Amino acid sequence: MAVPKITVISFKRGTAAYVLPVNTSDVTKEKALKRTLVDAINASGGLTLVEADIGEPETITDLSVDDIRLAAPKDKSDIYANQWVDLTAAGAFNDFDTIAFAYLKEPFEVVDPTKSIE
């Protein structure tokens, strides 16, 4: 039996990151990527939603694949420029490439955790 080839993808939203192994045969399949990410988010306690106008953040503990959207950076060398394209336009993914994710209709945004937020 052949051992599946694995690619490690970094899924990011805001300052949160999930670095997950993905079977290379699934890398071009958006639904499989979403399933891998949603399983990891749910297993880690859920997705925390932070909104400026509320005091207590809400946590979604039963996320589904239909709740999230995925996008690839327009320029892989500058993910913090927050310019995103559809996954089909991204081409092949390599180890530690980044895919942004967003909850429902929220915008895609990845924040550099080493920079201060003002």
Coordinates of N, CA and C in Angstrom, one line a residue:
M1 N 0.8 -1.2 0.0 CA 0.0 0.0 0.0 C 0.9 1.2 0.0
A2 N 0.6 2.2 -0.9 CA 1.4 3.4 -1.0 C 1.1 4.3 0.1
V3 N 2.1 5.0 0.6 CA 1.9 6.0 1.7 C 1.5 7.3 1.0
P4 N 0.4 7.9 1.5 CA 0.0 9.2 0.8 C 1.0 10.3 1.0
K5 N 1.1 11.1 0.0 CA 2.0 12.3 0.2 C 1.3 13.4 0.9
I6 N 2.0 14.0 1.8 CA 1.3 15.1 2.6 C 2.0 16.4 2.3
T7 N 1.1 17.4 2.3 CA 1.6 18.8 2.2 C 1.1 19.5 3.5
V8 N 1.9 20.3 4.1 CA 1.5 21.1 5.3 C 1.1 22.5 4.9
I9 N -0.2 22.8 5.2 CA -0.8 24.1 4.9 C -1.0 24.9 6.1
S10 N -0.8 26.2 6.1 CA -1.1 27.1 7.2 C -2.4 27.8 6.8
F11 N -3.4 27.5 7.6 CA -4.7 28.2 7.4 C -4.7 29.4 8.4
K12 N -5.0 30.6 8.0 CA -4.9 31.8 8.8 C -6.2 32.6 8.8
R13 N -6.5 33.2 9.9 CA -7.6 34.2 10.1 C -7.2 35.1 11.2
G14 N -7.1 36.4 10.9 CA -6.7 37.4 11.9 C -5.3 37.0 12.4
T15 N -5.1 36.8 13.7 CA -3.8 36.3 14.2 C -3.8 34.8 14.5
A16 N -4.9 34.2 14.2 CA -5.0 32.7 14.5 C -4.4 31.9 13.3
A17 N -3.8 30.8 13.6 CA -3.2 30.0 12.5 C -3.4 28.5 12.9
Y18 N -3.8 27.7 11.9 CA -3.9 26.3 12.1 C -2.9 25.7 11.0
V19 N -1.9 25.0 11.5 CA -0.9 24.4 10.5 C -1.3 22.9 10.5
L20 N -1.8 22.5 9.3 CA -2.3 21.2 9.3 C -1.8 20.4 8.1
P21 N -1.6 19.1 8.3 CA -1.2 18.2 7.2 C -2.4 17.9 6.3
V22 N -2.2 18.0 5.0 CA -3.2 17.7 4.0 C -2.7 16.7 3.0
N23 N -3.5 15.7 2.7 CA -3.1 14.8 1.6 C -3.0 15.5 0.3
T24 N -1.9 15.4 -0.4 CA -1.7 16.2 -1.6 C -2.8 15.9 -2.7
S25 N -3.4 14.8 -2.6 CA -4.5 14.6 -3.6 C -5.7 15.5 -3.2
D26 N -5.8 16.0 -2.0 CA -6.9 16.9 -1.5 C -6.6 18.4 -1.7
V27 N -5.3 18.7 -1.9 CA -4.9 20.1 -1.9 C -5.7 21.0 -2.9
T28 N -6.1 20.4 -4.0 CA -6.9 21.2 -5.0 C -8.4 21.0 -4.8
K29 N -8.8 20.3 -3.8 CA -10.2 20.1 -3.5 C -10.7 20.9 -2.4
E30 N -11.4 22.0 -2.7 CA -11.8 23.0 -1.7 C -12.6 22.4 -0.5
K31 N -13.5 21.5 -0.8 CA -14.3 20.9 0.2 C -13.5 20.0 1.2
A32 N -12.5 19.3 0.6 CA -11.6 18.5 1.5 C -10.7 19.4 2.4
L33 N -10.3 20.5 1.8 CA -9.5 21.5 2.6 C -10.4 22.1 3.8
K34 N -11.6 22.4 3.4 CA -12.5 23.0 4.4 C -12.8 21.9 5.5
R35 N -13.0 20.7 5.1 CA -13.3 19.6 6.1 C -12.1 19.5 7.1
T36 N -10.9 19.5 6.6 CA -9.7 19.3 7.4 C -9.6 20.5 8.4
L37 N -9.8 21.7 7.9 CA -9.8 22.9 8.8 C -10.9 22.9 9.8
V38 N -12.1 22.7 9.4 CA -13.3 22.7 10.3 C -13.1 21.6 11.4
D39 N -12.6 20.4 11.0 CA -12.4 19.4 12.1 C -11.4 19.9 13.1
A40 N -10.3 20.6 12.6 CA -9.3 21.1 13.6 C -9.8 22.2 14.5
I41 N -10.6 23.1 13.9 CA -11.2 24.2 14.7 C -12.1 23.6 15.7
N42 N -13.0 22.7 15.3 CA -14.0 22.2 16.3 C -13.3 21.4 17.4
A43 N -12.2 20.6 17.0 CA -11.5 19.9 18.0 C -10.7 20.7 19.0
S44 N -10.4 22.0 18.6 CA -9.6 22.8 19.4 C -10.4 23.8 20.2
G45 N -11.8 23.6 20.3 CA -12.6 24.5 21.1 C -13.5 25.4 20.3
G46 N -13.4 25.5 19.0 CA -14.2 26.3 18.2 C -13.6 27.6 17.7
L47 N -14.3 28.4 17.0 CA -13.9 29.6 16.4 C -14.4 30.8 17.2
T48 N -13.4 31.6 17.6 CA -13.8 32.8 18.4 C -14.0 34.0 17.5
L49 N -15.2 34.6 17.6 CA -15.5 35.8 16.8 C -15.3 37.0 17.7
V50 N -14.5 37.9 17.3 CA -14.3 39.1 18.1 C -14.9 40.3 17.3
E51 N -15.8 41.0 17.9 CA -16.4 42.1 17.3 C -16.1 43.4 18.1
A52 N -15.8 44.5 17.5 CA -15.5 45.7 18.2 C -16.6 46.2 19.1
D53 N -17.8 46.0 18.7 CA -18.9 46.6 19.4 C -19.5 45.8 20.6
I54 N -18.9 44.6 20.8 CA -19.4 43.7 21.9 C -18.3 43.4 22.8
G55 N -18.6 43.3 24.1 CA -17.6 43.1 25.1 C -17.1 41.6 25.2
E56 N -18.0 40.7 25.1 CA -17.6 39.3 25.2 C -17.6 38.6 23.9
P57 N -16.4 38.0 23.5 CA -16.4 37.4 22.2 C -17.3 36.1 22.1
E58 N -17.8 35.9 21.0 CA -18.7 34.7 20.8 C -17.8 33.5 20.2
T59 N -18.0 32.3 20.7 CA -17.3 31.2 20.2 C -18.3 30.2 19.5
I60 N -17.9 29.9 18.2 CA -18.7 28.9 17.5 C -18.1 27.6 17.7
T61 N -18.8 26.7 18.3 CA -18.2 25.4 18.6 C -18.6 24.2 17.7
D62 N -19.6 24.5 16.8 CA -20.1 23.5 15.9 C -20.0 24.0 14.5
L63 N -18.8 24.4 14.0 CA -18.6 24.9 12.7 C -18.9 23.9 11.6
S64 N -19.4 24.3 10.5 CA -19.6 23.4 9.4 C -18.8 23.9 8.2
V65 N -18.6 23.0 7.2 CA -17.8 23.4 6.0 C -18.5 24.6 5.3
D66 N -19.8 24.7 5.4 CA -20.5 25.7 4.7 C -20.4 27.1 5.4
D67 N -19.9 27.1 6.6 CA -19.7 28.3 7.4 C -18.4 29.1 7.1
I68 N -17.5 28.4 6.4 CA -16.2 29.1 6.1 C -16.0 29.2 4.6
R69 N -15.2 30.2 4.2 CA -14.7 30.4 2.9 C -13.2 30.4 2.9
L70 N -12.6 30.0 1.8 CA -11.1 29.9 1.7 C -10.6 30.8 0.5
A71 N -9.4 31.4 0.7 CA -8.8 32.1 -0.4 C -7.3 32.0 -0.3
A72 N -6.6 32.2 -1.4 CA -5.2 32.2 -1.4 C -4.6 33.6 -1.6
P73 N -3.4 33.8 -1.1 CA -2.8 35.1 -1.3 C -2.5 35.4 -2.8
K74 N -2.8 36.6 -3.2 CA -2.4 37.0 -4.6 C -0.9 36.9 -4.8
D75 N -0.1 37.3 -3.7 CA 1.3 37.2 -3.7 C 1.7 36.4 -2.5
K76 N 2.2 35.2 -2.8 CA 2.6 34.3 -1.7 C 3.7 34.9 -0.8
S77 N 4.5 35.8 -1.3 CA 5.6 36.4 -0.5 C 5.1 37.5 0.4
D78 N 3.9 37.9 0.3 CA 3.4 39.0 1.1 C 1.9 38.8 1.5
I79 N 1.7 37.8 2.4 CA 0.4 37.4 2.8 C -0.3 38.5 3.6
Y80 N 0.5 39.4 4.3 CA -0.1 40.4 5.1 C -0.6 41.6 4.3
A81 N -0.4 41.6 3.0 CA -1.0 42.6 2.1 C -2.5 42.5 2.0
N82 N -3.0 41.3 2.5 CA -4.4 41.0 2.5 C -5.1 41.2 1.1
Q83 N -4.4 40.7 0.1 CA -5.0 40.6 -1.3 C -5.2 39.1 -1.6
W84 N -6.4 38.7 -1.7 CA -6.8 37.3 -1.8 C -7.4 37.0 -3.2
V85 N -7.2 35.8 -3.6 CA -7.8 35.3 -4.9 C -8.5 33.9 -4.6
D86 N -9.3 33.5 -5.5 CA -10.0 32.2 -5.4 C -8.9 31.1 -5.4
L87 N -9.2 30.1 -4.7 CA -8.2 29.0 -4.6 C -7.9 28.4 -6.0
T88 N -8.8 28.4 -6.9 CA -8.6 27.8 -8.2 C -7.6 28.7 -9.0
A89 N -7.4 29.9 -8.7 CA -6.5 30.8 -9.3 C -5.1 30.7 -8.7
A90 N -5.0 30.0 -7.6 CA -3.7 30.0 -6.9 C -2.7 29.0 -7.4
G91 N -3.1 28.0 -8.1 CA -2.2 27.0 -8.6 C -1.9 26.0 -7.5
A92 N -0.7 25.4 -7.6 CA -0.3 24.4 -6.7 C 0.1 25.0 -5.3
F93 N -0.1 24.2 -4.3 CA 0.4 24.6 -3.0 C 1.6 23.8 -2.6
N94 N 2.5 24.4 -1.8 CA 3.7 23.7 -1.3 C 3.6 23.7 0.2
D95 N 4.5 23.0 0.8 CA 4.6 23.0 2.3 C 4.6 24.4 2.8
F96 N 3.8 24.6 3.8 CA 3.7 25.9 4.6 C 3.2 27.1 3.8
D97 N 2.6 26.8 2.7 CA 1.8 27.9 2.0 C 0.7 28.3 2.9
T98 N 0.2 29.5 2.7 CA -0.9 30.0 3.5 C -2.2 30.1 2.7
I99 N -3.3 29.6 3.4 CA -4.7 29.8 2.9 C -5.4 30.6 3.9
A100 N -6.0 31.7 3.5 CA -6.8 32.5 4.5 C -8.2 31.9 4.6
F101 N -8.8 32.0 5.7 CA -10.2 31.6 5.9 C -11.0 32.6 6.5
A102 N -12.3 32.7 6.2 CA -13.2 33.7 6.8 C -14.5 33.0 7.2
Y103 N -15.1 33.5 8.2 CA -16.4 33.0 8.7 C -17.6 33.7 8.0
L104 N -18.4 32.9 7.4 CA -19.6 33.4 6.6 C -19.2 34.6 5.7
K105 N -19.7 35.8 5.9 CA -19.5 36.9 5.0 C -18.4 37.9 5.5
E106 N -17.7 37.5 6.6 CA -16.7 38.4 7.0 C -15.5 38.5 6.0
P107 N -14.8 39.6 5.9 CA -13.7 39.8 4.9 C -12.5 38.9 5.3
F108 N -11.7 38.5 4.3 CA -10.5 37.8 4.6 C -9.5 38.8 5.2
E109 N -8.9 38.4 6.3 CA -7.9 39.3 6.9 C -6.9 38.4 7.6
V110 N -5.6 38.6 7.4 CA -4.6 38.0 8.1 C -3.7 39.1 8.7
V111 N -3.4 38.9 10.0 CA -2.7 40.0 10.7 C -1.3 39.4 11.1
D112 N -0.3 40.2 10.9 CA 1.0 39.7 11.3 C 1.1 39.8 12.9
P113 N 1.2 38.6 13.5 CA 1.2 38.6 15.0 C 2.4 39.3 15.6
T114 N 3.5 39.6 14.8 CA 4.6 40.2 15.4 C 4.5 41.7 15.4
K115 N 3.5 42.2 14.8 CA 3.2 43.7 14.7 C 2.2 44.1 15.7
S116 N 2.3 45.3 16.3 CA 1.4 45.7 17.3 C 0.1 46.2 16.6
I117 N -1.0 45.9 17.2 CA -2.3 46.3 16.6 C -2.7 47.6 17.3
E118 N -3.0 48.6 16.5 CA -3.4 49.9 17.0 C -4.8 50.2 16.8

